[in-house]
Short mmCIF file of C-alpha atoms in Angstrom, two decimals:
data_model
loop_
_atom_site.label_atom_id
_atom_site.label_comp_id
_atom_site.label_asym_id
_atom_site.label_seq_id
_atom_site.Cartn_x
_atom_site.Cartn_y
_atom_site.Cartn_z
CA MET X 1 -12.58 8.77 4.56
CA GLU X 2 -11.57 8.57 0.88
CA TYR X 3 -12.82 11.39 -1.34
CA ASN X 4 -13.85 11.27 -4.98
CA MET X 5 -11.37 13.30 -7.12
CA GLN X 6 -14.21 14.96 -8.99
CA THR X 7 -16.57 15.85 -6.09
CA SER X 8 -16.83 16.12 -2.47
CA THR X 9 -19.10 13.15 -2.31
CA PRO X 10 -17.65 10.25 -0.23
CA ALA X 11 -16.67 7.46 -2.55
CA THR X 12 -19.36 4.91 -1.38
CA GLY X 13 -21.69 5.19 -4.31
CA ASN X 14 -24.16 7.55 -2.51
CA LYS X 15 -26.40 9.69 -4.76
CA LYS X 16 -24.93 13.07 -5.44
CA SER X 17 -26.40 16.12 -3.95
CA LEU X 18 -28.22 18.79 -5.97
CA PHE X 19 -25.42 21.20 -5.30
CA THR X 20 -22.86 18.65 -6.47
CA ARG X 21 -24.73 17.94 -9.61
CA PHE X 22 -24.93 21.73 -10.16
CA LEU X 23 -21.18 22.04 -9.88
CA ASP X 24 -20.62 19.14 -12.22
CA GLY X 25 -22.98 20.91 -14.70
CA VAL X 26 -20.94 24.02 -14.56
CA GLU X 27 -17.74 22.10 -15.10
CA TRP X 28 -19.25 20.15 -18.06
CA LEU X 29 -20.62 23.40 -19.57
CA GLY X 30 -17.39 25.16 -19.31
CA ASN X 31 -15.57 22.20 -20.87
CA LEU X 32 -17.89 22.56 -23.85
CA LEU X 33 -16.79 26.04 -24.40
CA PRO X 34 -13.91 26.48 -26.91
CA HIS X 35 -10.95 28.44 -25.92
CA PRO X 36 -11.60 32.20 -25.70
CA ILE X 37 -9.57 33.02 -28.71
CA THR X 38 -11.50 30.44 -30.70
CA LEU X 39 -14.65 31.81 -29.27
CA PHE X 40 -13.94 35.35 -30.45
CA ALA X 41 -12.92 33.99 -33.93
CA ILE X 42 -16.40 32.11 -34.22
CA PHE X 43 -18.25 35.16 -32.98
CA SER X 44 -16.40 37.43 -35.61
CA VAL X 45 -17.51 35.08 -38.43
CA ALA X 46 -20.94 34.81 -36.90
CA ILE X 47 -21.35 38.58 -36.90
CA VAL X 48 -20.49 38.89 -40.57
CA LEU X 49 -22.98 36.15 -41.53
CA LEU X 50 -25.67 37.46 -39.21
CA SER X 51 -25.22 40.98 -40.67
CA GLY X 52 -25.97 39.54 -44.18
CA VAL X 53 -29.16 37.82 -42.87
CA ALA X 54 -30.34 40.90 -40.76
CA SER X 55 -29.82 43.25 -43.77
CA PHE X 56 -31.91 41.05 -46.02
CA PHE X 57 -34.81 41.42 -43.61
CA ASP X 58 -34.15 45.10 -43.27
CA LEU X 59 -33.78 44.86 -39.55
CA SER X 60 -33.77 48.54 -38.03
CA VAL X 61 -34.98 50.61 -35.16
CA VAL X 62 -35.76 54.28 -34.45
CA ASP X 63 -32.77 56.19 -33.06
CA PRO X 64 -33.78 57.44 -29.61
CA ARG X 65 -31.08 60.14 -29.42
CA PRO X 66 -32.29 63.69 -30.04
CA GLU X 67 -32.14 65.14 -33.50
CA GLY X 68 -28.62 66.57 -34.27
CA ALA X 69 -26.81 64.29 -31.79
CA ARG X 70 -23.43 63.19 -33.08
CA GLY X 71 -23.72 59.87 -34.84
CA ARG X 72 -27.47 60.00 -35.39
CA ALA X 73 -28.54 59.47 -39.01
CA ALA X 74 -30.49 62.20 -40.87
CA ASP X 75 -33.67 60.04 -41.15
CA GLY X 76 -33.48 59.03 -37.37
CA VAL X 77 -33.33 55.26 -38.07
CA ILE X 78 -30.50 52.72 -37.17
CA TYR X 79 -29.99 50.23 -39.95
CA VAL X 80 -28.01 47.04 -39.95
CA VAL X 81 -24.83 47.32 -42.01
CA ASN X 82 -24.14 44.33 -44.07
CA LEU X 83 -20.57 43.14 -43.83
CA MET X 84 -21.28 40.42 -46.45
CA SER X 85 -21.62 43.10 -49.13
CA ALA X 86 -18.69 44.27 -51.33
CA ASP X 87 -18.43 47.51 -49.23
CA GLY X 88 -18.52 45.37 -45.97
CA LEU X 89 -15.67 42.98 -47.10
CA GLN X 90 -13.59 45.89 -48.23
CA MET X 91 -13.93 47.46 -44.85
CA ILE X 92 -12.92 44.22 -43.10
CA VAL X 93 -9.85 43.73 -45.20
CA GLN X 94 -8.56 47.42 -45.02
CA ASN X 95 -9.16 47.63 -41.21
CA LEU X 96 -7.94 44.26 -39.99
CA VAL X 97 -4.60 45.63 -38.80
CA LYS X 98 -6.09 48.98 -37.58
CA ASN X 99 -8.64 47.18 -35.55
CA PHE X 100 -5.95 45.25 -33.81
CA THR X 101 -3.44 48.11 -33.19
CA GLY X 102 -6.11 50.62 -32.35
CA PHE X 103 -7.91 48.46 -29.83
CA ALA X 104 -7.84 50.66 -26.55
CA PRO X 105 -6.79 48.04 -24.07
CA LEU X 106 -3.74 46.79 -25.99
CA GLY X 107 -1.15 49.55 -25.65
CA THR X 108 -2.34 50.71 -22.29
CA VAL X 109 -1.98 47.13 -20.64
CA LEU X 110 1.22 46.47 -22.22
CA VAL X 111 2.70 49.79 -21.06
CA ALA X 112 1.45 49.05 -17.43
CA MET X 113 2.73 45.64 -17.59
CA LEU X 114 6.34 46.97 -18.40
CA GLY X 115 6.50 48.92 -15.11
CA VAL X 116 4.84 45.98 -12.98
CA ALA X 117 7.53 43.64 -14.54
CA VAL X 118 10.40 45.53 -13.04
CA ALA X 119 8.88 45.46 -9.70
CA GLU X 120 7.85 41.80 -9.99
CA HIS X 121 11.25 40.45 -11.41
CA SER X 122 13.41 42.44 -9.02
CA GLY X 123 11.58 40.66 -6.17
CA LEU X 124 10.10 43.74 -4.75
CA LEU X 125 6.37 42.46 -4.90
CA SER X 126 7.12 39.08 -3.53
CA ALA X 127 9.21 40.42 -0.62
CA GLY X 128 6.63 43.17 0.23
CA MET X 129 3.90 40.47 0.29
CA ARG X 130 5.85 38.20 2.46
CA LYS X 131 6.84 41.00 4.91
CA MET X 132 3.20 42.12 5.13
CA VAL X 133 1.85 38.73 5.83
CA MET X 134 4.56 37.21 8.00
CA GLY X 135 4.96 40.47 10.03
CA ALA X 136 1.26 40.50 10.86
CA SER X 137 0.15 39.71 14.57
CA PRO X 138 -1.71 36.38 15.00
CA ARG X 139 -4.82 38.38 15.66
CA LEU X 140 -4.57 40.27 12.31
CA VAL X 141 -3.12 37.44 10.27
CA THR X 142 -6.32 36.48 8.39
CA PHE X 143 -7.26 40.02 7.68
CA THR X 144 -3.64 40.70 6.44
CA ILE X 145 -3.75 37.69 4.25
CA VAL X 146 -7.02 38.65 2.49
CA PHE X 147 -5.94 42.35 2.28
CA SER X 148 -2.59 41.27 0.66
CA GLY X 149 -4.38 39.10 -1.78
CA ILE X 150 -6.41 41.98 -3.00
CA ILE X 151 -3.33 44.18 -3.37
CA SER X 152 -1.48 41.37 -5.15
CA ASN X 153 -3.82 41.86 -8.07
CA THR X 154 -1.65 44.79 -9.27
CA ALA X 155 0.94 42.19 -10.18
CA SER X 156 -1.11 39.75 -12.19
CA GLU X 157 -0.53 36.15 -11.18
CA LEU X 158 1.82 36.88 -8.23
CA GLY X 159 -0.96 36.40 -5.59
CA TYR X 160 -1.86 32.86 -7.03
CA VAL X 161 1.82 31.74 -7.20
CA VAL X 162 3.30 33.24 -4.13
CA LEU X 163 0.54 34.30 -1.58
CA ILE X 164 -1.76 31.34 -1.70
CA PRO X 165 0.80 28.70 -1.01
CA LEU X 166 2.33 31.02 1.59
CA ALA X 167 -0.90 31.54 3.45
CA ALA X 168 -1.46 27.79 3.75
CA MET X 169 2.09 27.35 5.29
CA ILE X 170 1.49 30.27 7.84
CA PHE X 171 -1.80 28.81 9.04
CA HIS X 172 -0.14 25.47 9.22
CA SER X 173 2.82 26.83 11.21
CA LEU X 174 0.22 28.61 13.64
CA GLY X 175 -1.53 25.39 14.30
CA ARG X 176 -4.58 26.42 12.27
CA HIS X 177 -6.03 24.41 9.29
CA PRO X 178 -3.93 25.27 6.26
CA LEU X 179 -6.84 25.11 3.94
CA ALA X 180 -8.45 27.93 5.95
CA GLY X 181 -5.29 30.07 5.13
CA LEU X 182 -5.49 29.01 1.45
CA ALA X 183 -9.23 29.87 1.32
CA ALA X 184 -8.56 33.42 2.94
CA ALA X 185 -5.80 34.07 0.35
CA PHE X 186 -7.84 32.77 -2.56
CA ALA X 187 -10.78 34.85 -1.42
CA GLY X 188 -8.63 38.11 -1.59
CA VAL X 189 -6.70 37.28 -4.72
CA SER X 190 -9.53 35.95 -6.91
CA GLY X 191 -12.89 36.96 -5.13
CA GLY X 192 -11.61 40.45 -4.62
CA TYR X 193 -10.06 40.69 -8.09
CA SER X 194 -11.51 43.98 -8.97
CA ALA X 195 -10.82 45.80 -5.62
CA ASN X 196 -7.60 47.58 -4.92
CA LEU X 197 -6.11 50.60 -3.45
CA LEU X 198 -3.82 51.03 -6.51
CA LEU X 199 -4.57 51.06 -10.22
CA GLY X 200 -3.45 47.97 -11.84
CA THR X 201 -3.35 46.38 -15.32
CA ILE X 202 -7.13 45.38 -15.10
CA ASP X 203 -8.21 49.09 -14.95
CA PRO X 204 -6.95 50.22 -18.39
CA LEU X 205 -8.05 46.77 -19.83
CA LEU X 206 -11.70 47.02 -18.74
CA SER X 207 -11.98 50.86 -19.28
CA GLY X 208 -10.76 50.50 -22.91
CA ILE X 209 -13.49 47.92 -23.73
CA THR X 210 -16.09 50.08 -22.02
CA GLU X 211 -15.00 53.17 -23.89
CA GLU X 212 -15.45 51.10 -27.20
CA ALA X 213 -18.79 50.03 -26.17
CA ALA X 214 -20.08 53.42 -24.90
CA ARG X 215 -19.11 55.07 -28.29
CA MET X 216 -21.80 53.07 -30.04
CA ILE X 217 -24.11 55.56 -28.35
CA ASP X 218 -21.81 58.50 -27.77
CA PRO X 219 -18.97 58.53 -30.26
CA ALA X 220 -17.02 61.07 -28.10
CA TYR X 221 -17.39 59.44 -24.86
CA VAL X 222 -14.19 58.79 -22.94
CA VAL X 223 -13.62 56.19 -20.14
CA GLY X 224 -10.34 56.48 -18.31
CA PRO X 225 -8.64 53.67 -16.27
CA GLU X 226 -9.28 55.68 -13.04
CA VAL X 227 -13.07 55.88 -13.34
CA ASN X 228 -13.71 53.07 -10.70
CA TRP X 229 -10.91 53.99 -8.32
CA TYR X 230 -12.96 55.43 -5.39
CA PHE X 231 -15.42 52.64 -5.21
CA MET X 232 -12.70 49.85 -5.80
CA ALA X 233 -10.42 51.47 -3.20
CA PHE X 234 -13.18 51.38 -0.54
CA SER X 235 -14.17 47.89 -1.68
CA THR X 236 -10.62 46.75 -0.76
CA PHE X 237 -11.50 47.13 2.95
CA PHE X 238 -14.99 45.55 2.54
CA VAL X 239 -13.65 42.49 0.91
CA ALA X 240 -10.81 42.23 3.42
CA LEU X 241 -13.16 42.44 6.35
CA ALA X 242 -15.87 40.17 4.78
CA GLY X 243 -13.13 37.66 3.78
CA THR X 244 -11.81 37.63 7.32
CA LEU X 245 -15.25 37.07 8.93
CA VAL X 246 -16.13 34.18 6.54
CA THR X 247 -12.86 32.58 7.20
CA GLU X 248 -12.98 32.71 10.89
CA LYS X 249 -16.62 32.30 11.62
CA ILE X 250 -17.72 29.92 8.86
CA VAL X 251 -14.86 28.31 6.90
CA GLU X 252 -12.38 27.53 9.64
CA PRO X 253 -14.96 26.09 12.05
CA LYS X 254 -16.38 23.98 9.29
CA LEU X 255 -12.91 22.60 8.48
CA GLY X 256 -12.22 21.79 12.11
CA GLN X 257 -8.94 20.64 13.65
CA TYR X 258 -6.30 19.83 11.06
CA ASN X 259 -5.04 16.15 11.06
CA ALA X 260 -1.51 15.97 9.69
CA ALA X 261 -2.28 12.32 8.74
CA ASP X 262 -4.36 13.79 5.97
CA ALA X 263 -1.28 15.37 4.08
CA ALA X 264 -0.10 14.05 0.84
CA GLU X 265 3.55 14.50 1.82
CA ASP X 266 5.98 15.22 4.65
CA LEU X 267 5.28 18.81 5.81
CA SER X 268 7.83 18.87 8.57
CA ASN X 269 10.09 21.18 6.59
CA ASP X 270 7.13 23.24 5.20
CA LYS X 271 8.21 26.67 6.40
CA ALA X 272 7.57 30.02 4.92
CA GLU X 273 10.78 31.77 3.77
CA GLU X 274 11.52 34.77 6.12
CA VAL X 275 12.28 38.06 4.79
CA SER X 276 16.08 38.61 5.04
CA ALA X 277 17.69 41.74 6.31
CA LEU X 278 18.95 42.72 2.83
CA GLU X 279 15.33 42.39 1.57
CA VAL X 280 14.02 44.63 4.40
CA ARG X 281 16.67 47.08 3.54
CA GLY X 282 15.67 46.84 -0.14
CA LEU X 283 12.10 47.46 0.81
CA LYS X 284 12.85 50.50 2.86
CA MET X 285 14.69 52.00 0.00
CA ALA X 286 11.96 51.07 -2.44
CA GLY X 287 9.35 52.70 -0.12
CA LEU X 288 11.51 55.86 -0.15
CA ALA X 289 11.71 55.81 -3.85
CA ALA X 290 7.92 55.40 -4.02
CA LEU X 291 7.38 58.42 -1.63
CA ILE X 292 9.78 60.56 -3.81
CA VAL X 293 7.94 59.57 -7.09
CA SER X 294 4.48 60.08 -5.52
CA ALA X 295 5.64 63.69 -4.24
CA VAL X 296 6.83 64.61 -7.70
CA LEU X 297 3.73 63.41 -9.34
CA ALA X 298 1.65 65.34 -6.70
CA LEU X 299 3.38 68.50 -7.79
CA THR X 300 1.86 68.09 -11.23
CA ILE X 301 -1.64 67.72 -10.19
CA VAL X 302 -2.27 69.03 -6.58
CA PRO X 303 -1.30 72.76 -6.77
CA GLU X 304 -3.58 74.92 -8.77
CA TRP X 305 -0.51 75.58 -10.97
CA GLY X 306 -0.03 71.87 -11.54
CA VAL X 307 1.13 71.37 -15.19
CA LEU X 308 -0.92 68.22 -15.68
CA ARG X 309 -4.22 69.82 -14.64
CA HIS X 310 -6.98 70.48 -17.32
CA PRO X 311 -5.63 73.21 -19.50
CA GLU X 312 -8.99 74.97 -19.83
CA THR X 313 -10.81 74.33 -16.60
CA ASN X 314 -7.72 73.85 -14.45
CA ALA X 315 -9.70 70.87 -12.71
CA VAL X 316 -8.46 67.42 -12.04
CA ALA X 317 -11.37 65.87 -13.74
CA GLY X 318 -10.51 65.19 -17.39
CA SER X 319 -6.97 66.34 -16.89
CA PRO X 320 -3.96 65.13 -18.65
CA PHE X 321 -2.88 63.49 -15.38
CA LEU X 322 -5.88 61.14 -15.26
CA ARG X 323 -5.93 60.46 -18.99
CA GLY X 324 -2.28 59.60 -18.76
CA ILE X 325 -2.72 57.57 -15.63
CA VAL X 326 -1.07 54.48 -17.35
CA ALA X 327 2.20 56.29 -17.78
CA PHE X 328 2.20 56.99 -14.03
CA ILE X 329 1.39 53.27 -13.19
CA PHE X 330 4.53 52.41 -15.23
CA ILE X 331 6.66 54.84 -13.33
CA PHE X 332 5.35 54.05 -9.87
CA PHE X 333 6.26 50.35 -10.20
CA ALA X 334 9.41 50.66 -12.51
CA ILE X 335 11.41 53.08 -10.32
CA PRO X 336 10.87 51.59 -6.85
CA GLY X 337 11.38 48.13 -8.48
CA PHE X 338 14.71 49.02 -9.85
CA VAL X 339 15.82 50.67 -6.59
CA TYR X 340 14.91 47.47 -4.71
CA GLY X 341 16.74 45.30 -7.24
CA ARG X 342 19.89 47.45 -6.88
CA VAL X 343 19.83 47.12 -3.14
CA VAL X 344 19.33 43.33 -3.03
CA GLY X 345 21.40 42.59 -6.25
CA THR X 346 18.76 41.35 -8.45
CA MET X 347 19.09 44.34 -10.84
CA ARG X 348 22.54 45.77 -11.38
CA THR X 349 22.35 47.41 -14.81
CA ASP X 350 19.88 48.47 -17.50
CA ARG X 351 20.17 45.02 -19.09
CA ASP X 352 18.40 43.54 -16.04
CA VAL X 353 15.60 45.94 -16.39
CA ILE X 354 15.45 45.25 -20.10
CA ASP X 355 15.43 41.42 -19.43
CA ALA X 356 12.55 41.92 -16.86
CA MET X 357 10.41 43.73 -19.38
CA SER X 358 11.23 41.41 -22.20
CA LYS X 359 10.24 38.22 -19.99
CA SER X 360 6.97 40.03 -19.00
CA MET X 361 6.18 40.71 -22.70
CA SER X 362 7.01 37.13 -23.71
CA SER X 363 4.40 35.94 -21.23
CA MET X 364 1.83 38.30 -22.82
CA GLY X 365 1.77 36.25 -26.10
CA MET X 366 -1.63 34.67 -25.41
CA TYR X 367 -3.07 37.84 -24.48
CA ILE X 368 -1.93 39.61 -27.59
CA VAL X 369 -3.50 36.80 -29.76
CA LEU X 370 -6.65 37.11 -27.68
CA VAL X 371 -6.82 40.80 -28.30
CA PHE X 372 -6.35 40.34 -32.08
CA PHE X 373 -9.48 38.40 -32.35
CA ALA X 374 -11.52 40.22 -29.57
CA ALA X 375 -10.63 43.48 -31.41
CA GLN X 376 -12.12 42.15 -34.69
CA PHE X 377 -15.32 41.07 -32.91
CA VAL X 378 -15.77 44.35 -31.15
CA ALA X 379 -15.12 46.26 -34.45
CA PHE X 380 -17.55 44.12 -36.58
CA PHE X 381 -20.16 44.28 -34.00
CA LYS X 382 -19.86 48.10 -33.87
CA TRP X 383 -19.86 48.36 -37.61
CA THR X 384 -22.97 46.26 -38.20
CA ASN X 385 -24.92 48.49 -35.68
CA PHE X 386 -26.01 45.31 -33.90
CA GLY X 387 -25.02 46.84 -30.48
CA GLN X 388 -27.15 49.93 -31.00
CA ILE X 389 -30.10 47.94 -32.26
CA ILE X 390 -30.00 45.47 -29.29
CA ALA X 391 -29.45 48.29 -26.89
CA VAL X 392 -32.45 50.18 -28.14
CA GLY X 393 -34.52 47.02 -28.14
CA GLY X 394 -33.44 46.00 -24.64
CA ALA X 395 -33.86 49.55 -23.33
CA THR X 396 -37.44 49.59 -24.76
CA PHE X 397 -38.19 46.35 -23.03
CA LEU X 398 -36.85 47.43 -19.73
CA GLU X 399 -38.97 50.63 -19.92
CA ALA X 400 -41.94 48.60 -20.91
CA VAL X 401 -41.68 46.34 -17.87
CA GLY X 402 -40.69 49.07 -15.49
CA MET X 403 -37.10 47.88 -14.92
CA THR X 404 -35.36 51.09 -15.16
CA GLY X 405 -34.60 51.85 -11.54
CA PRO X 406 -31.35 51.32 -9.81
CA SER X 407 -32.46 47.89 -8.54
CA LEU X 408 -31.87 46.51 -12.06
CA PHE X 409 -28.11 46.49 -11.24
CA PHE X 410 -28.77 43.63 -8.74
CA GLY X 411 -29.96 41.52 -11.58
CA PHE X 412 -27.06 42.81 -13.80
CA ILE X 413 -24.34 41.73 -11.20
CA ILE X 414 -25.98 38.29 -10.63
CA MET X 415 -26.00 37.76 -14.44
CA CYS X 416 -22.34 38.78 -14.86
CA GLY X 417 -21.48 36.32 -12.00
CA ILE X 418 -23.33 33.50 -13.79
CA ILE X 419 -21.68 34.25 -17.07
CA ASN X 420 -18.33 34.19 -15.30
CA LEU X 421 -18.88 30.48 -14.26
CA SER X 422 -18.26 29.41 -17.70
CA LEU X 423 -16.26 32.28 -19.06
CA GLY X 424 -13.75 33.04 -16.46
CA SER X 425 -11.51 35.69 -18.24
CA ALA X 426 -12.50 39.22 -17.16
CA SER X 427 -11.42 40.69 -20.42
CA ALA X 428 -13.02 37.96 -22.63
CA GLN X 429 -16.31 38.28 -20.84
CA TRP X 430 -16.49 42.12 -20.84
CA ALA X 431 -15.42 42.12 -24.56
CA ILE X 432 -18.38 40.04 -25.31
CA THR X 433 -20.94 41.59 -22.96
CA ALA X 434 -20.01 45.24 -22.87
CA PRO X 435 -21.08 45.97 -26.49
CA VAL X 436 -24.64 44.75 -25.47
CA PHE X 437 -25.15 45.92 -21.99
CA VAL X 438 -23.18 49.25 -21.82
CA PRO X 439 -25.29 50.86 -24.68
CA MET X 440 -28.41 49.33 -23.33
CA LEU X 441 -28.04 50.58 -19.88
CA MET X 442 -26.81 54.02 -21.20
CA LEU X 443 -30.12 54.42 -22.92
CA VAL X 444 -32.19 53.86 -19.80
CA GLY X 445 -29.90 56.60 -18.05
CA TYR X 446 -26.81 55.07 -16.51
CA ALA X 447 -23.17 56.15 -17.18
CA PRO X 448 -20.62 53.56 -18.52
CA GLU X 449 -18.42 54.14 -15.40
CA THR X 450 -21.32 52.89 -13.14
CA ILE X 451 -22.01 50.01 -15.47
CA GLN X 452 -18.50 48.93 -15.42
CA ALA X 453 -18.11 49.06 -11.61
CA ALA X 454 -21.28 46.83 -11.40
CA TYR X 455 -19.78 44.36 -13.91
CA ARG X 456 -16.49 43.99 -11.96
CA ILE X 457 -18.41 42.84 -8.83
CA GLY X 458 -20.08 39.99 -10.76
CA ASP X 459 -16.95 39.12 -12.49
CA SER X 460 -15.01 38.84 -9.32
CA VAL X 461 -17.23 36.96 -6.76
CA THR X 462 -17.78 33.77 -8.74
CA ASN X 463 -14.09 33.34 -9.59
CA LEU X 464 -13.96 31.28 -6.40
CA ILE X 465 -16.28 28.56 -7.42
CA THR X 466 -15.67 28.04 -11.10
CA PRO X 467 -13.34 25.47 -12.32
CA MET X 468 -12.99 27.45 -15.55
CA MET X 469 -10.80 30.06 -13.57
CA SER X 470 -7.36 29.67 -15.11
CA TYR X 471 -5.65 29.25 -11.77
CA PHE X 472 -8.09 26.82 -10.38
CA GLY X 473 -5.99 23.78 -11.05
CA LEU X 474 -2.96 25.41 -9.29
CA ILE X 475 -5.25 26.13 -6.15
CA LEU X 476 -6.32 22.46 -6.23
CA ALA X 477 -2.72 21.20 -6.52
CA VAL X 478 -1.66 23.37 -3.39
CA ALA X 479 -4.70 22.26 -1.39
CA SER X 480 -3.93 18.59 -2.07
CA ARG X 481 -0.61 18.85 -0.44
CA TYR X 482 -2.54 19.21 2.82
CA VAL X 483 -5.60 16.95 2.23
CA ARG X 484 -4.80 14.15 -0.01
CA HIS X 485 -7.41 13.15 -2.67
CA LEU X 486 -9.07 16.46 -2.36
CA GLY X 487 -11.82 16.90 -4.97
CA ILE X 488 -13.02 19.90 -7.12
CA GLY X 489 -16.30 19.74 -5.31
CA THR X 490 -14.71 20.02 -1.86
CA LEU X 491 -12.68 23.08 -2.84
CA ILE X 492 -15.73 24.79 -4.31
CA ALA X 493 -17.78 24.07 -1.30
CA THR X 494 -15.24 25.59 0.85
CA MET X 495 -15.17 28.83 -1.17
CA LEU X 496 -19.00 29.14 -1.79
CA PRO X 497 -19.54 31.08 1.41
CA TYR X 498 -17.16 33.76 0.23
CA THR X 499 -18.95 33.92 -3.08
CA ILE X 500 -22.39 34.30 -1.34
CA VAL X 501 -21.27 36.99 1.23
CA PHE X 502 -19.15 38.83 -1.31
CA MET X 503 -22.09 38.89 -3.94
CA THR X 504 -24.69 39.99 -1.46
CA GLY X 505 -22.66 42.40 0.53
CA TRP X 506 -20.65 44.13 -2.36
CA SER X 507 -23.95 44.49 -4.39
CA ILE X 508 -25.53 46.12 -1.39
CA LEU X 509 -22.41 48.36 -0.97
CA PHE X 510 -22.55 49.26 -4.58
CA TYR X 511 -26.21 50.31 -4.36
CA VAL X 512 -25.82 52.44 -1.14
CA TRP X 513 -22.58 53.98 -2.50
CA VAL X 514 -23.91 55.03 -5.89
CA PHE X 515 -27.70 55.50 -5.43
CA VAL X 516 -28.16 56.35 -1.67
CA LEU X 517 -25.19 58.28 -0.74
CA GLY X 518 -24.74 59.58 -4.39
CA LEU X 519 -21.06 59.12 -4.38
CA PRO X 520 -19.09 58.81 -7.75
CA VAL X 521 -17.34 55.55 -8.47
CA GLY X 522 -14.24 57.18 -9.50
CA PRO X 523 -12.51 60.71 -10.21
CA GLY X 524 -14.80 62.64 -12.62
CA ALA X 525 -17.10 59.68 -13.21
CA ALA X 526 -20.88 60.27 -13.85
CA THR X 527 -23.47 58.08 -12.29
CA PHE X 528 -26.15 58.91 -14.88
CA TYR X 529 -25.94 59.36 -18.62
CA THR X 530 -28.02 61.92 -20.56
CA PRO X 531 -27.87 61.70 -24.30
#
């Protein structure tokens, strides 16, 4: 049967199903949106213009913070600041560069990427991923693939480029449907995007945006990259187990037996590359280096005399170790990465390390441009006091309708997932929504760390069913090798069960973790916020 390239509807002229029309609508809406960089530029200009209009109408709200609180005006009223005035325009011109260079996620992400680049370009991450997946027993191969996909998120796009094609090959070689392997890997890499045992580049990126938003209410609030680590580390096993069950109980039975005649090309030589003896030796030496690095870092924080404990309280919470966690992400990836490279011959001198870092930075050009415009939008939004005014109004509304209990997070997670259908970038979406929802939910009593953890669930689970996800085209191309004329709708329909199970189960896990068991989402992370 021939399939239409745009949907999963057989090409016989039959009327499209409601679900297919919904998917077409999502794709159409996403295509209407400009590039995220253009979107931030438009929003920045719009904020300036709206501030002038709002100021003309004297838009203001009563500040709910107690008298004497830092940042509270003497008269207890929050007014809109007009950026179209002479003072406003002077502020914009004088702070344009400062907004960019002072944007919290910029430096932290770039530093973390330098370390990850060494591990990636030396071949350590690719070899480790292949060793983990290809060395798994047939009974555990599905779980290992999903689990490996989640872990691969520490290395940016590596999971998409390496693991997803590899998983399809492995399933094919085992006589299983290759699209089931692809779906399992895709579920881990993209559906479990925010879960991980390790801190990755996404953690400082999101925490920096959260901190900027939280400071609209509390100017001294600090949000570190580690604030969601406990919950996200535990979520790794939930997503891996849920992804395994969905693959083996729903997706693979639905796909049925694979027919090699459906392939778009000859797959007789389609074999996954084995990990060589030299690569295995490199992995062992890199593992030893990682253990030594971990032991040295542990000496700075585990003993009571650890030099990186909090200088006043001697506690781990709020310590220089946690506040400087990005430096340790850099070290943890760079040193084992270089050791691996030396063993296998991909990195012989300091020039090879420098080249790896340089290549990584050259690939960050789009991100840096995005940050420039996102930083202006966040700064303008903060200066105008729109965030505080909307937060107070939204919090007042939530209290009026009685939606201040923990159950409101179910709605918040669903809303984030829906927004993600059309705005697939985690950083772009959070930069737009955080200045509104973080202050709003803080005012009804929830801590920024908890709000960010909930956002990460919604942002992850719908990555699997949106054509706006940046690697969706790559996934479709890999899938089309095994099933010719595979359409977007077919791929999305295959991934939809993962989204439903992840959205439901992960949300319940969050509620139980935070509000039933009372566990913190990360080291030193608060659950509730008190002004």
